[in-house]
PDB file of C-alpha atoms and ligand atoms in Angstrom:
ATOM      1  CA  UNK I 207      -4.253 -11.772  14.338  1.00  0.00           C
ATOM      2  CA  UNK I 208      -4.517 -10.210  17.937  1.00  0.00           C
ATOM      3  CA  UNK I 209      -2.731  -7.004  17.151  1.00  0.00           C
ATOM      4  CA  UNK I 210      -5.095  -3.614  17.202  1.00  0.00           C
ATOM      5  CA  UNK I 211      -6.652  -2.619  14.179  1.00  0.00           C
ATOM      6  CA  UNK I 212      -4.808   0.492  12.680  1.00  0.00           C
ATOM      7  CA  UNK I 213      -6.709   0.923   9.652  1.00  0.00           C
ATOM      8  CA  UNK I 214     -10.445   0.354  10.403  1.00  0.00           C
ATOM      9  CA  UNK I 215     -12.664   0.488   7.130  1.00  0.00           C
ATOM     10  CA  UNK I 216     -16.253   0.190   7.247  1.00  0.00           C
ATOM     11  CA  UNK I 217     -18.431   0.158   4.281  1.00  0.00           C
ATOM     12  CA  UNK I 218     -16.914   2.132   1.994  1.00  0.00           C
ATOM     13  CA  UNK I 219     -18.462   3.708  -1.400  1.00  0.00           C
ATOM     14  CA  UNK I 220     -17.029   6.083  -3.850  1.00  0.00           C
ATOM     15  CA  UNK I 221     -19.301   6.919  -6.576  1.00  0.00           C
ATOM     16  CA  UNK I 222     -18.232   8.655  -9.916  1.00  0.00           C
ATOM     17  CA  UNK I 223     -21.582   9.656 -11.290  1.00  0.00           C
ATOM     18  CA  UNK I 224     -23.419   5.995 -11.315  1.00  0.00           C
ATOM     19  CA  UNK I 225     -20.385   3.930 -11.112  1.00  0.00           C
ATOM     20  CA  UNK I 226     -19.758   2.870  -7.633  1.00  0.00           C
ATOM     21  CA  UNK I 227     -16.278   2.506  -8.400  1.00  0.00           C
ATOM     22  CA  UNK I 228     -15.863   1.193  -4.758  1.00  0.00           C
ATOM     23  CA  UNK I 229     -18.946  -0.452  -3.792  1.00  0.00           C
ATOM     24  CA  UNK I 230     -19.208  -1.719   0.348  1.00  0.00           C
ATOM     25  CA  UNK I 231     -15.546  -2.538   1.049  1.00  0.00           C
ATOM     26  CA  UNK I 232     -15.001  -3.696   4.298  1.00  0.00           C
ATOM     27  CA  UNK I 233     -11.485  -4.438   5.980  1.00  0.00           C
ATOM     28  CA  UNK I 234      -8.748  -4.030   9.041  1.00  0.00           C
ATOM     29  CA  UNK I 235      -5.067  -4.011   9.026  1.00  0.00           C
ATOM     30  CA  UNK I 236      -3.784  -4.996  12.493  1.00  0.00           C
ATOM     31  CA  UNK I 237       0.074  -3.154  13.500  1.00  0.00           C
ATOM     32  CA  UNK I 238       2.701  -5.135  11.806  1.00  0.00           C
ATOM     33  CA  UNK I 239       0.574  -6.681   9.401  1.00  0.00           C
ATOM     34  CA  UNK I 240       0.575  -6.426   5.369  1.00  0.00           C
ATOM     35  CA  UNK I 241      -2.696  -6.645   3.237  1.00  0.00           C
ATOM     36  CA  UNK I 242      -2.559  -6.515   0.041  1.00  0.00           C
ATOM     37  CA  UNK I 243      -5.339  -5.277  -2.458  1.00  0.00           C
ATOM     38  CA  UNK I 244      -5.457  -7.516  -5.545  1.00  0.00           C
ATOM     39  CA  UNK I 245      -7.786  -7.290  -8.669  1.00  0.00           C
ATOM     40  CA  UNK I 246      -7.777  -7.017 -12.109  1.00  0.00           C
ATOM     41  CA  UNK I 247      -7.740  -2.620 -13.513  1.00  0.00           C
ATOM     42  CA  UNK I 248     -10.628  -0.842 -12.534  1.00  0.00           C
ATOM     43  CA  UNK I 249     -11.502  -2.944  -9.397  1.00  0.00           C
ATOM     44  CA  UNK I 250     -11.142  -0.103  -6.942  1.00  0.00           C
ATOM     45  CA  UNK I 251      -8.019  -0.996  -5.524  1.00  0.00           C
ATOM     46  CA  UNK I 252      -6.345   2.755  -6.164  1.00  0.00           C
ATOM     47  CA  UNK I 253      -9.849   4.651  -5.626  1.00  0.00           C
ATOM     48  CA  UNK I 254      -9.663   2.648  -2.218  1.00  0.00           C
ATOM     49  CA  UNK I 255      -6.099   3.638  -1.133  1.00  0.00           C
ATOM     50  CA  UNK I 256      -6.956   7.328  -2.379  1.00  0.00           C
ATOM     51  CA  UNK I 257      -9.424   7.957   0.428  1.00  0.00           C
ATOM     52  CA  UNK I 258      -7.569   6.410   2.750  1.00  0.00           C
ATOM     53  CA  UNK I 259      -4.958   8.720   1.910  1.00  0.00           C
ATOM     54  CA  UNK I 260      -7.837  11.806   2.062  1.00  0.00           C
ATOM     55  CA  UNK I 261      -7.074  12.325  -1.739  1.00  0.00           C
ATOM     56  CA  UNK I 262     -10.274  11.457  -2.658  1.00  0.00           C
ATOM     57  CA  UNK I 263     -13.948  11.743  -0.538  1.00  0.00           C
ATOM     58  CA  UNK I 264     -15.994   8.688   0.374  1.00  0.00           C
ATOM     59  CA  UNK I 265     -19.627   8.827  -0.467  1.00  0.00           C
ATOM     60  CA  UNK I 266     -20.365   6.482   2.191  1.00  0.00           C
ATOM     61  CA  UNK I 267     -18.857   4.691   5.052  1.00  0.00           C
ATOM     62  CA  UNK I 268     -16.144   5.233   7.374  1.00  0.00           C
ATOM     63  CA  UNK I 269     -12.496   4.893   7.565  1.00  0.00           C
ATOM     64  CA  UNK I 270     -10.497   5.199  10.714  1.00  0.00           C
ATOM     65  CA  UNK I 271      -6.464   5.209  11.518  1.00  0.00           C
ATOM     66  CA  UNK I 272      -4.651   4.793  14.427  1.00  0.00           C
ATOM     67  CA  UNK I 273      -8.400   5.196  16.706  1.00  0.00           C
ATOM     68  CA  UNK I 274      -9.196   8.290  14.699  1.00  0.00           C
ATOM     69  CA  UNK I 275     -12.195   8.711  12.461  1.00  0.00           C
ATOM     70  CA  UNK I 276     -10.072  10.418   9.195  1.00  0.00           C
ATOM     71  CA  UNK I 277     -13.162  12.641   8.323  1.00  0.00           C
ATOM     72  CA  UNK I 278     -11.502  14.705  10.393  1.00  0.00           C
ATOM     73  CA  UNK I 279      -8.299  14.391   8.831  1.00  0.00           C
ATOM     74  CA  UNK I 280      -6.630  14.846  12.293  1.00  0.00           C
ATOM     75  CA  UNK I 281      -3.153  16.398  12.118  1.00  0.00           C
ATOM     76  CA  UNK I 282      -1.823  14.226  14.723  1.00  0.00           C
ATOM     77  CA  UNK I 283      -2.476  11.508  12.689  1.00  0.00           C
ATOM     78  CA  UNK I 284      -1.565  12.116   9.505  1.00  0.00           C
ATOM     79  CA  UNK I 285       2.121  12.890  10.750  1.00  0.00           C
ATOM     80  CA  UNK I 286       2.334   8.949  12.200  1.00  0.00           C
ATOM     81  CA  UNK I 287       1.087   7.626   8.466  1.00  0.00           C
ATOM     82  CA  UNK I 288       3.007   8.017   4.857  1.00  0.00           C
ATOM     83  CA  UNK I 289       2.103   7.071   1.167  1.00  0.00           C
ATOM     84  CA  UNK I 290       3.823   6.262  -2.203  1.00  0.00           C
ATOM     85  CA  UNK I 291       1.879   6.092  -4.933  1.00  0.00           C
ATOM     86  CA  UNK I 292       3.234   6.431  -8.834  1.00  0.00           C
ATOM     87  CA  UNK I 293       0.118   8.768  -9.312  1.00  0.00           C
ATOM     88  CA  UNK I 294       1.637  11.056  -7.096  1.00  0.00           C
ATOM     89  CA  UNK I 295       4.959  13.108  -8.114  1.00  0.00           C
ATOM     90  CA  UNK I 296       7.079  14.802  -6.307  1.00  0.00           C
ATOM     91  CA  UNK I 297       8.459  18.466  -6.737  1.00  0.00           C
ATOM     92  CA  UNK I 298      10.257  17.588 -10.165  1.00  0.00           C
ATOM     93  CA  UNK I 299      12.395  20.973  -9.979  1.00  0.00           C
ATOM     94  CA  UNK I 300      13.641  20.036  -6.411  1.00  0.00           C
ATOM     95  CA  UNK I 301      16.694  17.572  -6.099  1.00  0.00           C
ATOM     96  CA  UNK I 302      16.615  14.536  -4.509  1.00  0.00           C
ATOM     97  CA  UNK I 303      17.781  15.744  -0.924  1.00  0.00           C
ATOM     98  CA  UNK I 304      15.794  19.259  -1.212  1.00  0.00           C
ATOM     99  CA  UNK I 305      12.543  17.055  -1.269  1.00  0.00           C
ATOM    100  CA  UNK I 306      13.444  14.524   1.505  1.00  0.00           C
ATOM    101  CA  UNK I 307      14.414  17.712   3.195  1.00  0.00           C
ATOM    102  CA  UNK I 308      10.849  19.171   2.729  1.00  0.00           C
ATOM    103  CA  UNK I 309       9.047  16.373   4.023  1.00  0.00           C
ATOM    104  CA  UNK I 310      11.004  15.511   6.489  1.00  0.00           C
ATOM    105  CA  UNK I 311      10.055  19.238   8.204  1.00  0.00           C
ATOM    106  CA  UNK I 312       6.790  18.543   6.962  1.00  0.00           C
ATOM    107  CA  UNK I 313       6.390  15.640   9.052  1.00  0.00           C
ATOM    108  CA  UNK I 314       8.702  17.108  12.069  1.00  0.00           C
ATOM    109  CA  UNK I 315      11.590  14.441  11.889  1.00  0.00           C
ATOM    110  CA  UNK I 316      13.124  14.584  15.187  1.00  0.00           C
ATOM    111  CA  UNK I 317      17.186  13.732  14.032  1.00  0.00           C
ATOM    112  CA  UNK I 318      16.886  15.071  10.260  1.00  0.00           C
ATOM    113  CA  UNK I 319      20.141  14.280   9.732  1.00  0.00           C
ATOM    114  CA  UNK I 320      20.645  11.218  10.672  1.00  0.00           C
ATOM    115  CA  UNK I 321      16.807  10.329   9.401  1.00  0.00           C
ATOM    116  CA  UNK I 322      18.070  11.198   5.665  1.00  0.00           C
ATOM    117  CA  UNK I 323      21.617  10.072   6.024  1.00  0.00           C
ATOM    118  CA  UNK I 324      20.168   6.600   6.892  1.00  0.00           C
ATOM    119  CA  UNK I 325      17.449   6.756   4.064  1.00  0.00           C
ATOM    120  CA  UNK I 326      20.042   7.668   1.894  1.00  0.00           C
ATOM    121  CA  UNK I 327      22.145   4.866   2.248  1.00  0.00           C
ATOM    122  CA  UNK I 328      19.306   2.669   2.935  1.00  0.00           C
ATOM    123  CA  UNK I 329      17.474   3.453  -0.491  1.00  0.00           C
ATOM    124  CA  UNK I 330      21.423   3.883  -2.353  1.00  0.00           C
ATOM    125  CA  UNK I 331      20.325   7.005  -3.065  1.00  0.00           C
ATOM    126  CA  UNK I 332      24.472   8.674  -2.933  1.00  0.00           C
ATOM    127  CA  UNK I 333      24.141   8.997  -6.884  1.00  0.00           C
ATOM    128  CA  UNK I 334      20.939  10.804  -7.264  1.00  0.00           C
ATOM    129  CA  UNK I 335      21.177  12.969  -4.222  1.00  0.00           C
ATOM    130  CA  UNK I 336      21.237  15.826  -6.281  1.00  0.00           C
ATOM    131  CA  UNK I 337      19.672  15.416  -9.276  1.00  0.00           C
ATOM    132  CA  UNK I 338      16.445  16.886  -9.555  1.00  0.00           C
ATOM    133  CA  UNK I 339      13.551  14.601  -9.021  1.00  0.00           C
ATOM    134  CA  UNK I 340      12.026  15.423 -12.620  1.00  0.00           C
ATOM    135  CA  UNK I 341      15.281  14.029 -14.326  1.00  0.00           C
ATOM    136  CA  UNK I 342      15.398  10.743 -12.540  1.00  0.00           C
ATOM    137  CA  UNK I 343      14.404   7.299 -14.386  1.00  0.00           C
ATOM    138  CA  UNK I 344      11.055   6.055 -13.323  1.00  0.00           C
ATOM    139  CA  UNK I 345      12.877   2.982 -10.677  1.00  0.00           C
ATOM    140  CA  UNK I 346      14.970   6.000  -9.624  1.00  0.00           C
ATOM    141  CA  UNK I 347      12.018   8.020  -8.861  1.00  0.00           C
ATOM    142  CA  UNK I 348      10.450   4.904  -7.217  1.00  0.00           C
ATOM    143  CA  UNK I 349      13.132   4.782  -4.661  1.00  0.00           C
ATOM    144  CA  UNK I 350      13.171   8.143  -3.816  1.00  0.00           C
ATOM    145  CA  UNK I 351       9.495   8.070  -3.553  1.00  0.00           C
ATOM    146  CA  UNK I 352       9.603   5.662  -0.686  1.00  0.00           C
ATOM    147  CA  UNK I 353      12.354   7.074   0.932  1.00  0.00           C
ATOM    148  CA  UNK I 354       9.717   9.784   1.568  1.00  0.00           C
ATOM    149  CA  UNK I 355       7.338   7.447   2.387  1.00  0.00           C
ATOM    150  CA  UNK I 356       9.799   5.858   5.256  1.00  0.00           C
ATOM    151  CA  UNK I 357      11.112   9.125   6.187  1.00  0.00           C
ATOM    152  CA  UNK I 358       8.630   9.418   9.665  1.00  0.00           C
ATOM    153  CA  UNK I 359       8.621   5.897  10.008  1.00  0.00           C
ATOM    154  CA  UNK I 360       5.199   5.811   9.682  1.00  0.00           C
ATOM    155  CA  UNK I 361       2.974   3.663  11.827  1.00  0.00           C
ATOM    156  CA  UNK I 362       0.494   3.171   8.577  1.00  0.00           C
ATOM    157  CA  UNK I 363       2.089   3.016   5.335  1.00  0.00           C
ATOM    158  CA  UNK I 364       0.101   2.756   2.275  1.00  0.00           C
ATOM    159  CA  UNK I 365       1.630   2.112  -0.611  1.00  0.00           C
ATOM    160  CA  UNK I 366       0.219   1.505  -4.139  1.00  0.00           C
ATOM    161  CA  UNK I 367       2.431  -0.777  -7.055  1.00  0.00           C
ATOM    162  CA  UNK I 368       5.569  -0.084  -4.476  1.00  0.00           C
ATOM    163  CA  UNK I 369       7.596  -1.956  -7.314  1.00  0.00           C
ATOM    164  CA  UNK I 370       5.885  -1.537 -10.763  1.00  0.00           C
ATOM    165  CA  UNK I 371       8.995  -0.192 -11.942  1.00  0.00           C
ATOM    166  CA  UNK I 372      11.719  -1.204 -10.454  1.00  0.00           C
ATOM    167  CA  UNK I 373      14.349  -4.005 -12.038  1.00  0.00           C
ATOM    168  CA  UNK I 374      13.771  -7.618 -10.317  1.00  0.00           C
ATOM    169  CA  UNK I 375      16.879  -7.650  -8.038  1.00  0.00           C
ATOM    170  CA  UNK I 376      15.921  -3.800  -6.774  1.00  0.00           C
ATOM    171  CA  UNK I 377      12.460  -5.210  -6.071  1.00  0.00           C
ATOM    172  CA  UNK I 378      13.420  -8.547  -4.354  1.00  0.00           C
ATOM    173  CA  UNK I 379      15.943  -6.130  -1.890  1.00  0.00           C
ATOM    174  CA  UNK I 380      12.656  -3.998  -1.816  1.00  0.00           C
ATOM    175  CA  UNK I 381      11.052  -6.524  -0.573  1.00  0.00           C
ATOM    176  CA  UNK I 382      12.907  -7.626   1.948  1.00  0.00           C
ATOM    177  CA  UNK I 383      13.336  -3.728   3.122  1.00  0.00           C
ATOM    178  CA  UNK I 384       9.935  -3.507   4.186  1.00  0.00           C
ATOM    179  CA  UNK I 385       9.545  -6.884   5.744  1.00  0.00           C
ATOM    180  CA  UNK I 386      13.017  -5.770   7.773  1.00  0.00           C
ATOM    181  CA  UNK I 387      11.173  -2.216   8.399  1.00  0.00           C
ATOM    182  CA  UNK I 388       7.882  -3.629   9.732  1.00  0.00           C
ATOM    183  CA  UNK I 389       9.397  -6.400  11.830  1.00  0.00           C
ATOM    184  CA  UNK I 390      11.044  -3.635  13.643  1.00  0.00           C
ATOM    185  CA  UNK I 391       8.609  -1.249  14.190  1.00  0.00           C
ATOM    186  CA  UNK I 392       5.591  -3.271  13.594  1.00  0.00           C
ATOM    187  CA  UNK I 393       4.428  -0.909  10.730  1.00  0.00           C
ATOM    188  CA  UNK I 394       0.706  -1.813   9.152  1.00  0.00           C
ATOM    189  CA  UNK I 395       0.795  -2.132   5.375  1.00  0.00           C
ATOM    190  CA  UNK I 396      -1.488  -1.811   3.277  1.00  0.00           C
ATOM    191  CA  UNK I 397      -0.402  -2.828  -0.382  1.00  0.00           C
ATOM    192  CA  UNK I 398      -2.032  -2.819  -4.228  1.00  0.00           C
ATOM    193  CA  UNK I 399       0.307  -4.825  -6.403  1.00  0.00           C
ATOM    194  CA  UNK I 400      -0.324  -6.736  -9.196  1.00  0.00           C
ATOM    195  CA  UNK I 401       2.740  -8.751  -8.540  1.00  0.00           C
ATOM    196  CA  UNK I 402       1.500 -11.986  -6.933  1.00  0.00           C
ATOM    197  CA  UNK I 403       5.069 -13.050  -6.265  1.00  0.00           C
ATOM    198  CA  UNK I 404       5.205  -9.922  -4.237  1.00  0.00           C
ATOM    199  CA  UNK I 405       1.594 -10.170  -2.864  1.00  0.00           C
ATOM    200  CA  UNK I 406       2.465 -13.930  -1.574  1.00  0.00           C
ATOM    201  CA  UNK I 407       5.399 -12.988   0.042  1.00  0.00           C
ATOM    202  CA  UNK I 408       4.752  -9.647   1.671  1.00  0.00           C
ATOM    203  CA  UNK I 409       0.562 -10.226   2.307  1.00  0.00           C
ATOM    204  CA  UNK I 410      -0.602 -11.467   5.974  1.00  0.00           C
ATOM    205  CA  UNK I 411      -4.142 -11.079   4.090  1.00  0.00           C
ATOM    206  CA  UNK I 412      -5.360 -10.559   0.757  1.00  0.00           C
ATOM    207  CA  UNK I 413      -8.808  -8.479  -0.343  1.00  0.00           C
ATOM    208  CA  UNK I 414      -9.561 -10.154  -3.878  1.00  0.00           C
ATOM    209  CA  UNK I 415     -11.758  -7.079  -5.544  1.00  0.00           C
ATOM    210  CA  UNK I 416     -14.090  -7.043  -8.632  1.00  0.00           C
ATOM    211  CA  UNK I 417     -16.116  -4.692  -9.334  1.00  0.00           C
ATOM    212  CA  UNK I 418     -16.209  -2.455  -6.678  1.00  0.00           C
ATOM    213  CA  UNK I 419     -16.232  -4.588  -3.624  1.00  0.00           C
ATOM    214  CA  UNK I 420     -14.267  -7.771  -1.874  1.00  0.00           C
ATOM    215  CA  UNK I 421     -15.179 -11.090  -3.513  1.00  0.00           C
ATOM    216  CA  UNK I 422     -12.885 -13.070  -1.305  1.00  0.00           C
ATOM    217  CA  UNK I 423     -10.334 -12.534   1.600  1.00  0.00           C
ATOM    218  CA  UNK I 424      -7.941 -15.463   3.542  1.00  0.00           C
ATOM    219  CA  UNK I 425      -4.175 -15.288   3.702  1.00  0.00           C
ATOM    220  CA  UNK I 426      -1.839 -16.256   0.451  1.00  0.00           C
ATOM    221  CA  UNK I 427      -2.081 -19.822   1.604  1.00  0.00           C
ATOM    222  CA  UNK I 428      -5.900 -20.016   2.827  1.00  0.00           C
ATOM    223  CA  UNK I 429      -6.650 -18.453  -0.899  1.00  0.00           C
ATOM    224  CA  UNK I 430      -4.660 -21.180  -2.818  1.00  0.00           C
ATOM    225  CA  UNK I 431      -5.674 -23.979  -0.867  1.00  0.00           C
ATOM    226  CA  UNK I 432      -9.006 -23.011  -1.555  1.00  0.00           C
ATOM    227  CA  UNK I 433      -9.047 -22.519  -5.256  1.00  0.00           C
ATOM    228  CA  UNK I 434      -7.150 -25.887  -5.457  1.00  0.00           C
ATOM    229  CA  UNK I 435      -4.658 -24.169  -7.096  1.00  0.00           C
ATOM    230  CA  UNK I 436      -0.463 -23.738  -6.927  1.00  0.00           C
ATOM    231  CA  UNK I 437       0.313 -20.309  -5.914  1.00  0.00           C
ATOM    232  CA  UNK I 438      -1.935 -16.811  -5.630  1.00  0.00           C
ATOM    233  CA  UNK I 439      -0.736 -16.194  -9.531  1.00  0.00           C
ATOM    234  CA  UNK I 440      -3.016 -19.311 -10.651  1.00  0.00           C
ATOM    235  CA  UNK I 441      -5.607 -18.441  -7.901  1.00  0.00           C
ATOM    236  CA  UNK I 442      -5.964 -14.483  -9.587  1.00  0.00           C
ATOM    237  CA  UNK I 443      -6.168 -16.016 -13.249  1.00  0.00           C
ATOM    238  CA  UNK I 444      -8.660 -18.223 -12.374  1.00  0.00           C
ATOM    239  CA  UNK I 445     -11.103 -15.568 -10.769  1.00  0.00           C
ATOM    240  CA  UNK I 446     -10.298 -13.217 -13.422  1.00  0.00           C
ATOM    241  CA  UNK I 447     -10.985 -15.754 -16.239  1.00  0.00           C
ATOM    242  CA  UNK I 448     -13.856 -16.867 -14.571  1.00  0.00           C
ATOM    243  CA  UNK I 449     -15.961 -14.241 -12.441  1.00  0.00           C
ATOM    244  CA  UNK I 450     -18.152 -16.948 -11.040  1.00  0.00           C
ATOM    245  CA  UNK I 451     -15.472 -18.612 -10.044  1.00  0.00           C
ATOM    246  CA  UNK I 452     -15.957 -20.829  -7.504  1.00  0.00           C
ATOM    247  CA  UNK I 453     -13.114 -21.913  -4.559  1.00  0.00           C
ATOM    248  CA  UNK I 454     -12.514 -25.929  -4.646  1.00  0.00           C
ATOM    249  CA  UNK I 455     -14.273 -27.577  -1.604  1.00  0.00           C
ATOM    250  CA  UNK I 456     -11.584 -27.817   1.010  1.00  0.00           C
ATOM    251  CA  UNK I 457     -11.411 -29.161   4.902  1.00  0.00           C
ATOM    252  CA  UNK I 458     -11.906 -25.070   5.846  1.00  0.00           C
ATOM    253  CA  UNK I 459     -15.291 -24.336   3.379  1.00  0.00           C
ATOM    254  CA  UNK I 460     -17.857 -26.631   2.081  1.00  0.00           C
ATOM    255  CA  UNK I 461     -18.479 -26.560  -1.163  1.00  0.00           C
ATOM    256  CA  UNK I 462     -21.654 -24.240  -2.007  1.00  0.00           C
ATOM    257  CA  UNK I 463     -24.942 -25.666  -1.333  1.00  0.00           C
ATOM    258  CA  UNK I 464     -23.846 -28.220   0.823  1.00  0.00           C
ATOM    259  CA  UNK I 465     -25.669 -28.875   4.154  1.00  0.00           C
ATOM    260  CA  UNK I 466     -24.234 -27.033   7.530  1.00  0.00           C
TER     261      UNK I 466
HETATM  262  P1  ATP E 510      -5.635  -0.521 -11.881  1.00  0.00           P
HETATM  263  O1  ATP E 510      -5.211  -1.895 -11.531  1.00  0.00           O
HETATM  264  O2  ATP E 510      -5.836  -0.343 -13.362  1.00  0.00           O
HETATM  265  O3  ATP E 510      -4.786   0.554 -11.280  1.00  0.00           O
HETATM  266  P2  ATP E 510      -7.705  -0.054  -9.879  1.00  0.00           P
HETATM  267  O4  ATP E 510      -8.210  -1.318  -9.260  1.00  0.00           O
HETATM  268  O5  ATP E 510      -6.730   0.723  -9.094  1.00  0.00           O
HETATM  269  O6  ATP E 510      -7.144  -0.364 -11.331  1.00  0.00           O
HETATM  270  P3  ATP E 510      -9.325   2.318  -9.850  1.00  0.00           P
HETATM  271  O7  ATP E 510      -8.300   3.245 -10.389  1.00  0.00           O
HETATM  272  O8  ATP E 510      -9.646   2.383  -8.416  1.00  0.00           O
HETATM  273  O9  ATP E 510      -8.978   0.814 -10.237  1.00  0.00           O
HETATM  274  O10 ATP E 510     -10.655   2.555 -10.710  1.00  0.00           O
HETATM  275  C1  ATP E 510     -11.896   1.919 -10.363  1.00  0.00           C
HETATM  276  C2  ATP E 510     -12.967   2.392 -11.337  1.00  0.00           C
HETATM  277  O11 ATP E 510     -13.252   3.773 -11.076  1.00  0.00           O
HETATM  278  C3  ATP E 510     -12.591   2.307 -12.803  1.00  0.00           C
HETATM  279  O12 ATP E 510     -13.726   1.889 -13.530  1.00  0.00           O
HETATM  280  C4  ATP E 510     -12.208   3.731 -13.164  1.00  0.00           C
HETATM  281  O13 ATP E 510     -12.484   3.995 -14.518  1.00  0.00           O
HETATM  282  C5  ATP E 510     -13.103   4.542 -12.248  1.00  0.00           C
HETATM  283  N1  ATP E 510     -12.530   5.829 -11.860  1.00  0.00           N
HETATM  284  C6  ATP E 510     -11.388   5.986 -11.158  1.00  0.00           C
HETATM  285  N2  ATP E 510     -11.146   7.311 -10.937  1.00  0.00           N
HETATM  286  C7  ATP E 510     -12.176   7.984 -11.540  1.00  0.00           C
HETATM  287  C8  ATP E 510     -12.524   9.354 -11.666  1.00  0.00           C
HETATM  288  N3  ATP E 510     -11.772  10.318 -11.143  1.00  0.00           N
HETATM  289  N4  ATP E 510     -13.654   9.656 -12.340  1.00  0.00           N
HETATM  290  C9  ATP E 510     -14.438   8.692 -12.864  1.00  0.00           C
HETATM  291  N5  ATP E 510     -14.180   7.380 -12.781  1.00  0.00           N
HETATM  292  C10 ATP E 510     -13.061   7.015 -12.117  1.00  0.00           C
END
């Protein structure tokens, strides 16, 4: 991967009380790539994407985006990245178009118009253009969700269970959305799914987490290859089944213990 890094983390701890609830993670996203966060609930992979998103404070380490250290939270930066997370709602009394509206001032849209006409038939929003966000079904709200999160076309987007709730032919054209989206403007992704059919697909790395902190990285294939196993579905039950886990000796890693 030769692109630049646009998400640069290094070290990274959040502590609640004596949990380190993220405990050392390091990782990079280069432009145009996906990586997806995978591990069982309460690895860290939502604590993780909360400070990137400044929702939450590190207690150690560093994070940087687009070349900027985000300590700073730098303005001009956080109008080139976008989030969608399910843990955070938008303005339920607003309608549909009143929010896109909002953020799209919020981030300074250049061509508003055309930005939301295009999101709207994008995202086949027509129907629930105005409703009010707070009456919509939770895949309704989904879509709308990321329509805010494409609305600057964001150089960084994070985005956390993109499809939890959305029906299998909505998230298969999701899918394919985003993969359209970032060949065209080379947008970094970084992902938290627990849909390995979606990680496999969509992921130019995966961060396996436990515990706090990365137990394994590689692409889909590198990660199945090594676990000896047929696709990243088998390769998460197996690590979650069996913390001590170890990957299948293949041509790319000894097995452990054996001489250099
Ligand atoms: P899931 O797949 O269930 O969404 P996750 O990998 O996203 O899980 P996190 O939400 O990051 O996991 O939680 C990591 C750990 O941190 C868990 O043990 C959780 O209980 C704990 N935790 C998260 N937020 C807080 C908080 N605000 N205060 C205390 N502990 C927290």
């Amino acid at each position: 991967m030769s692109s630049p890094a646009v998400i640069r983390v290094d070290r990274l701890v959040k502590r609640f009380g004596s949990l380190a609830a993220v405990d050392g993670v390091d990782f990079v996203v280069p432009r145009g790539c996906t990586c997806a966060l995978l591990g069982a609930n309460g690895a860290g992979k939502t604590t993780t994407i909360s400070m990137l998103l400044g929702l939450l404070l590190p207690s150690e380490g560093r994070i940087e985006m687009l070349g900027r250290d985000m300590r700073r939270r730098p303005p001009e930066v956080l109008e080139r990245i976008n989030f969608s997370s399910p843990y955070v709602d938008l303005p339920r009394r607003l309608t549909v178009e009143q929010n896109l509206r909002f953020f799209a001032r919020l981030y300074g849209v250049g061509d508003l118009r055309g930005r939301l006409a295009e999101l709207r038939r994008d995202l086949e929003l027509e129907a629930l253009w105005k409703k009010r966000t707070g009456q919509l079904s939770a895949g309704q709200k989904t879509r709308v969700s990321l329509a805010k999160a494409l609305i600057n076309r964001p150089e960084v987007l994070l985005l956390d269970e993109p499809t939890a709730s959305l029906d299998p032919d909505t998230a298969d054209w999701l899918r394919g959305y985003l993969e359209r989206e970032q060949a065209a403007h080379g947008t970094a992704i970084l992902l938290a799914s627990h849909n390995m059919a979606e990680v496999e697909r969509l992921a130019h790395e995966v961060l396996m987490m436990r515990a706090g902190k990365i137990t394994d990285r590689g692409t889909p294939a590198e990660l199945i290859r090594r676990y000896g196993r047929a696709n990243l579905e088998e390769v998460f039950l197996d690590i979650a089944r069996n913390p001590a886990a170890t990957p299948a000796p293949s041509p790319d890693r000894p097995p452990a213990g054996a001489a250099a």
